[in-house]
Short mmCIF file of C-alpha atoms in Angstrom, two decimals:
data_model
loop_
_atom_site.label_atom_id
_atom_site.label_comp_id
_atom_site.label_asym_id
_atom_site.label_seq_id
_atom_site.Cartn_x
_atom_site.Cartn_y
_atom_site.Cartn_z
CA ARG A 1 109.37 120.81 47.80
CA ASN A 2 109.67 123.44 50.53
CA PRO A 3 108.66 121.90 53.90
CA LEU A 4 108.01 125.35 55.36
CA THR A 5 105.04 125.78 52.99
CA ILE A 6 103.25 122.55 53.92
CA SER A 7 100.96 124.20 56.49
CA LYS A 8 99.82 126.72 53.89
CA GLN A 9 99.13 123.93 51.41
CA ILE A 10 97.07 121.99 53.97
CA LYS A 11 94.87 125.02 54.58
CA GLN A 12 94.46 125.57 50.85
CA SER A 13 93.38 121.97 50.32
CA PHE A 14 90.74 122.22 53.08
CA GLU A 15 89.37 125.50 51.68
CA LEU A 16 87.73 123.41 48.96
CA HIS A 17 85.60 121.63 51.59
CA PRO A 18 83.28 123.99 53.50
CA GLN A 19 82.20 121.22 55.91
CA VAL A 20 85.66 121.39 57.49
CA GLU A 21 86.31 124.32 59.86
CA ILE A 22 89.75 125.84 59.27
CA GLU A 23 89.30 129.21 60.98
CA ASN A 24 89.19 130.20 64.66
CA LEU A 25 91.39 127.28 65.62
CA ASP A 26 92.41 129.08 68.82
CA ASP A 27 88.95 128.44 70.27
CA ILE A 28 88.89 125.13 72.15
CA ASP A 29 85.76 123.10 71.45
CA ASN A 30 84.15 120.81 73.97
CA ILE A 31 84.79 117.10 73.65
CA PRO A 32 81.90 115.69 71.58
CA ASP A 33 79.51 113.25 73.20
CA GLU A 34 78.95 109.73 71.91
CA GLU A 35 75.61 110.63 70.29
CA SER A 36 77.13 113.34 68.12
CA LEU A 37 79.99 111.03 67.15
CA GLU A 38 77.47 108.49 65.88
CA GLU A 39 76.06 111.14 63.52
CA ARG A 40 79.32 111.85 61.70
CA THR A 41 78.99 111.75 57.91
CA THR A 42 82.23 113.34 56.65
CA ILE A 43 85.31 111.19 55.97
CA ILE A 44 88.70 112.83 55.50
CA ILE A 45 91.44 110.68 53.96
CA ILE A 46 95.12 111.55 54.23
CA PRO A 47 96.91 109.03 51.96
CA THR A 48 100.39 109.46 53.49
CA LEU A 49 100.84 111.41 56.70
CA GLU A 50 104.62 111.23 56.24
CA GLN A 51 104.43 113.78 53.42
CA LEU A 52 103.07 116.40 55.84
CA PHE A 53 106.06 116.72 58.17
CA LEU A 54 109.84 116.77 58.26
CA ARG A 55 111.90 115.66 61.25
CA ASP A 56 113.32 119.12 61.88
CA ILE A 57 112.79 121.86 64.48
CA GLU A 58 110.27 123.59 62.18
CA GLY A 59 109.31 120.51 60.25
CA TRP A 60 106.26 119.40 62.23
CA ASP A 61 104.39 122.75 62.26
CA SER A 62 102.09 121.24 59.65
CA VAL A 63 101.29 118.24 61.88
CA ILE A 64 100.47 120.60 64.75
CA LEU A 65 98.12 122.45 62.39
CA LEU A 66 96.55 119.16 61.39
CA ARG A 67 96.18 118.28 65.06
CA GLU A 68 94.21 121.50 65.61
CA LEU A 69 92.02 120.80 62.59
CA ILE A 70 91.24 117.37 64.00
CA ILE A 71 90.14 118.63 67.42
CA HIS A 72 88.02 121.41 65.90
CA ASN A 73 86.25 119.07 63.49
CA PRO A 74 84.78 116.31 65.65
CA ASN A 75 82.12 115.80 62.98
CA CYS A 76 84.66 114.00 60.79
CA PHE A 77 86.11 110.52 60.52
CA TRP A 78 89.84 110.53 59.74
CA ILE A 79 91.54 107.80 57.71
CA ILE A 80 95.28 108.35 57.81
CA GLY A 81 97.89 106.39 55.87
CA CYS A 82 100.95 106.21 58.10
CA ASN A 83 103.56 103.66 59.14
CA HIS A 84 103.77 102.73 62.83
CA LEU A 85 107.19 104.30 63.32
CA ALA A 86 106.08 107.68 61.96
CA TRP A 87 102.92 107.61 64.06
CA ASN A 88 104.86 106.82 67.24
CA PHE A 89 107.40 109.53 66.47
CA LEU A 90 104.69 112.15 65.97
CA ASP A 91 102.96 111.08 69.18
CA TYR A 92 106.28 111.44 71.00
CA VAL A 93 106.77 114.93 69.53
CA CYS A 94 103.25 116.39 69.68
CA GLN A 95 101.00 113.81 71.40
CA ILE A 96 98.85 113.34 68.31
CA LYS A 97 97.07 110.25 69.71
CA ALA A 98 95.43 112.33 72.44
CA TYR A 99 93.37 114.20 69.85
CA PHE A 100 91.39 111.19 68.64
CA ASN A 101 88.52 109.54 70.50
CA SER A 102 89.78 106.12 69.43
CA ILE A 103 92.47 104.84 67.09
CA HIS A 104 92.36 101.61 65.08
CA SER A 105 95.16 100.36 62.87
CA LEU A 106 94.69 98.00 59.94
CA PRO A 107 95.17 94.39 61.08
CA PRO A 108 98.11 92.35 59.79
CA LEU A 109 97.35 89.99 56.89
CA ASP A 110 97.32 86.26 57.61
CA GLY A 111 98.29 83.53 55.17
CA GLU A 112 94.80 83.14 53.70
CA MET A 113 94.50 86.90 53.12
CA LEU A 114 97.90 87.03 51.39
CA LYS A 115 96.97 84.10 49.17
CA ASN A 116 93.64 85.70 48.17
CA TRP A 117 95.36 89.03 47.51
CA LEU A 118 98.12 87.60 45.30
CA ASN A 119 96.15 84.75 43.74
CA PRO A 120 95.17 86.66 40.55
CA VAL A 121 98.86 87.26 39.85
CA ILE A 122 99.84 83.73 40.82
CA GLN A 123 97.37 82.26 38.34
CA THR A 124 99.00 84.33 35.60
CA VAL A 125 102.73 83.98 36.25
CA VAL A 126 103.36 81.05 38.60
CA SER A 127 103.15 77.38 37.70
CA ASN A 128 102.39 76.48 41.33
CA LYS A 129 104.15 73.15 40.78
CA PHE A 130 105.85 72.46 44.05
CA LYS A 131 108.59 69.83 44.21
CA GLN A 132 107.20 66.83 46.03
CA ASN A 133 109.15 64.61 48.40
CA GLN A 134 110.56 61.72 46.41
CA HIS A 135 110.29 59.30 49.34
CA LEU A 136 106.56 59.58 50.00
CA SER A 137 104.64 56.54 51.05
CA PRO A 138 102.14 55.18 48.49
CA LEU A 139 99.45 56.10 51.01
CA HIS A 140 100.14 59.79 50.44
CA ASN A 141 97.80 61.74 48.21
CA PRO A 142 99.84 64.08 45.92
CA GLU A 143 97.01 66.62 45.73
CA GLU A 144 96.71 66.66 49.51
CA ASP A 145 100.48 67.09 49.87
CA LYS A 146 100.42 70.00 47.43
CA GLU A 147 97.53 71.61 49.32
CA ASN A 148 99.40 71.26 52.65
CA HIS A 149 102.57 72.64 51.08
CA ASP A 150 100.56 75.53 49.66
CA GLU A 151 98.99 76.34 53.04
CA ASN A 152 102.36 76.11 54.80
CA TYR A 153 103.89 78.48 52.26
CA TRP A 154 101.34 81.25 52.89
CA THR A 155 101.40 80.76 56.65
CA TYR A 156 105.17 81.06 56.64
CA LEU A 157 105.04 84.11 54.36
CA ALA A 158 102.63 85.82 56.79
CA GLU A 159 104.93 85.03 59.74
CA GLU A 160 108.09 86.22 58.00
CA SER A 161 106.45 89.46 56.87
CA SER A 162 104.58 90.08 60.15
CA GLY A 163 101.49 90.43 57.96
CA ILE A 164 102.78 93.70 56.44
CA PRO A 165 101.70 93.80 52.76
CA SER A 166 104.77 95.58 51.35
CA ILE A 167 107.14 93.09 53.03
CA ALA A 168 105.03 90.09 52.02
CA LEU A 169 104.87 91.24 48.40
CA ASN A 170 108.65 91.62 48.16
CA LEU A 171 109.29 88.29 49.89
CA TRP A 172 106.88 86.58 47.52
CA ILE A 173 108.54 88.11 44.45
CA ASN A 174 111.97 87.11 45.77
CA SER A 175 110.74 83.54 46.29
CA LEU A 176 109.94 83.03 42.61
CA ARG A 177 112.31 80.82 40.61
CA PHE A 178 112.39 79.39 37.10
CA GLU A 179 111.82 75.69 36.61
CA LYS A 180 115.25 74.34 35.64
CA ASP A 181 113.85 72.10 32.95
CA ASN A 182 112.20 75.03 31.16
CA VAL A 183 115.06 77.47 30.76
CA ASN A 184 118.70 77.54 29.65
CA GLU A 185 121.21 79.85 31.30
CA ASP A 186 122.07 81.56 28.00
CA GLU A 187 118.38 82.50 27.61
CA LEU A 188 117.99 84.27 30.97
CA SER A 189 118.95 87.72 29.71
CA GLU A 190 116.33 87.50 26.95
CA ILE A 191 113.38 86.45 29.14
CA THR A 192 110.87 89.22 29.78
CA PHE A 193 107.74 89.36 31.89
CA GLU A 194 105.66 89.37 28.70
CA LYS A 195 107.27 86.09 27.63
CA ILE A 196 106.55 84.47 31.00
CA ILE A 197 102.81 85.28 30.91
CA ASP A 198 102.47 84.34 27.23
CA SER A 199 100.09 81.35 27.13
CA ASP A 200 102.24 79.73 24.43
CA SER A 201 105.42 80.11 26.46
CA ASN A 202 107.14 77.18 28.18
CA TYR A 203 108.58 79.46 30.86
CA THR A 204 107.07 78.82 34.27
CA LEU A 205 107.88 79.99 37.77
CA LYS A 206 107.63 78.21 41.09
CA GLN A 207 107.61 79.46 44.69
CA ILE A 208 110.40 78.46 47.06
CA THR A 209 110.36 79.05 50.82
CA PRO A 210 110.41 82.84 51.40
CA TYR A 211 113.08 84.22 53.71
CA LEU A 212 114.30 87.58 55.01
CA PRO A 213 117.85 88.44 53.87
CA ASP A 214 120.56 89.17 56.42
CA LEU A 215 121.09 92.85 57.17
CA PRO A 216 124.57 94.07 56.17
CA SER A 217 126.78 95.60 58.85
CA LEU A 218 125.86 99.24 59.53
CA THR A 219 127.82 102.21 60.88
CA ILE A 220 126.31 104.66 63.38
CA GLU A 221 125.96 107.20 60.55
CA ASN A 222 124.08 104.59 58.48
CA ARG A 223 121.69 103.98 61.37
CA TYR A 224 120.86 107.69 61.78
CA LEU A 225 120.21 108.03 58.06
CA LEU A 226 118.09 104.87 57.83
CA HIS A 227 116.13 105.80 60.96
CA SER A 228 115.15 109.11 59.35
CA VAL A 229 114.11 107.37 56.11
CA LEU A 230 112.05 104.85 58.10
CA ILE A 231 110.16 107.62 59.90
CA HIS A 232 109.31 109.41 56.66
CA GLY A 233 108.51 106.33 54.62
CA ARG A 234 109.62 108.08 51.42
CA ILE A 235 111.87 111.15 51.43
CA SER A 236 113.89 113.18 48.93
CA ARG A 237 117.64 113.66 49.28
CA SER A 238 117.25 117.35 50.09
CA HIS A 239 114.68 116.73 52.84
CA LEU A 240 116.77 113.89 54.23
CA ALA A 241 119.76 116.23 54.45
CA ILE A 242 117.66 118.80 56.35
CA SER A 243 116.38 116.09 58.68
CA LEU A 244 119.94 114.98 59.48
CA GLY A 245 121.34 118.52 59.72
CA GLU A 246 123.86 117.76 56.97
CA SER A 247 124.50 118.94 53.43
CA GLU A 248 123.44 116.73 50.53
CA SER A 249 127.07 116.24 49.53
CA GLN A 250 127.92 114.91 53.01
CA ILE A 251 125.30 112.15 52.91
CA GLU A 252 125.59 111.21 49.21
CA ALA A 253 128.34 108.60 49.76
CA GLN A 254 126.25 106.87 52.45
CA ILE A 255 123.20 106.89 50.18
CA GLN A 256 125.15 105.31 47.32
CA GLN A 257 126.55 102.61 49.58
CA LEU A 258 123.13 101.73 50.99
CA LEU A 259 121.61 101.69 47.48
CA ARG A 260 124.29 99.22 46.34
CA GLN A 261 123.52 97.03 49.36
CA TYR A 262 119.80 97.19 48.41
CA ILE A 263 118.89 98.44 51.91
CA LEU A 264 117.72 101.70 50.34
CA LYS A 265 115.74 101.88 47.13
CA ARG A 266 115.11 104.83 44.86
CA GLU A 267 111.77 105.48 43.15
CA ASN A 268 110.48 108.63 41.44
CA GLY A 269 113.21 110.76 43.01
CA ALA A 270 112.52 109.58 46.58
CA LEU A 271 114.41 107.22 48.88
CA SER A 272 112.74 104.48 50.92
CA ILE A 273 113.70 101.33 52.80
CA ASN A 274 113.69 98.03 50.91
CA PRO A 275 110.71 96.31 52.61
CA THR A 276 112.57 92.99 52.99
CA TYR A 277 115.00 94.70 55.42
CA TYR A 278 112.33 96.50 57.45
CA LYS A 279 112.01 93.99 60.33
CA LYS A 280 115.72 93.38 60.81
CA LEU A 281 116.53 97.07 60.48
CA LYS A 282 113.91 97.91 63.10
CA ASN A 283 115.50 95.37 65.49
CA GLU A 284 118.93 96.79 64.73
CA LEU A 285 117.75 100.28 65.65
CA ILE A 286 116.07 99.07 68.85
CA ASN A 287 119.27 97.28 69.88
CA ASN A 288 121.21 100.52 69.37
CA ASN A 289 118.82 102.68 71.45
CA PHE A 290 117.01 104.44 68.59
CA TYR A 291 113.42 105.47 69.29
CA VAL A 292 111.02 103.20 67.45
CA GLY A 293 108.01 103.03 69.79
CA GLU A 294 105.30 100.43 70.07
CA GLU A 295 102.92 99.36 67.33
CA ILE A 296 99.28 100.41 67.60
CA GLU A 297 96.98 97.73 69.01
#
């Protein structure tokens, strides 16, 4: 809750693991050779790097501490959960990339990967009955047409989402529709997820072509606020206010407006960007000279 205590909390968490050196960080170690790197056996996982800093003059002291821990513990592998924008920002601020021998980001998901990932859910809640072209030649094989349609759907979903799981998941959910023949309008308010997956239920869903929604018009103040939320991934109102150098009351109206437009979403007391707007928002920021950086190869 208090960003000025993050460094202390990091040290306390590492005290539980004697194989990690947290003292004498002022002593500069030699760069390890390849042979010693091959012998590493300790893996350190940081689920979300964004929780360890705040975009403020004192807000990245904890990342600088983490940077020192990294260079003084070459016997460790580091697995760090972090979005590209946050990583690029931290590299811009404190050159964090220079402290790793090599950096590898998770690859984007292709259509086949997305299908395999979501298939267990699809088999439960989606009818998978795609509307076929009514003017097909008798030579066409319906099963083959369905298979091609299916493959095209997942390929298109991967392209629209840039292979980013959170975007793909939201696009897929937003592409689900009821079969018209199986539902009446006056029943919609009574349909629950439990009713859809009930094996005795007539309610079925189908997948339409996924698409990214248009980004509403933004003010310069909106862009600054959304840029800060993008960097942090998830951030509380109080931390967002500190990051922007404003009081919570000054940014509350903007937050409410962006929540109503579904650009921002609220979950467990934290604000984040609706994944379906991520790509277009990123382009909007680039076009207005906000620092976004390059994605990791």
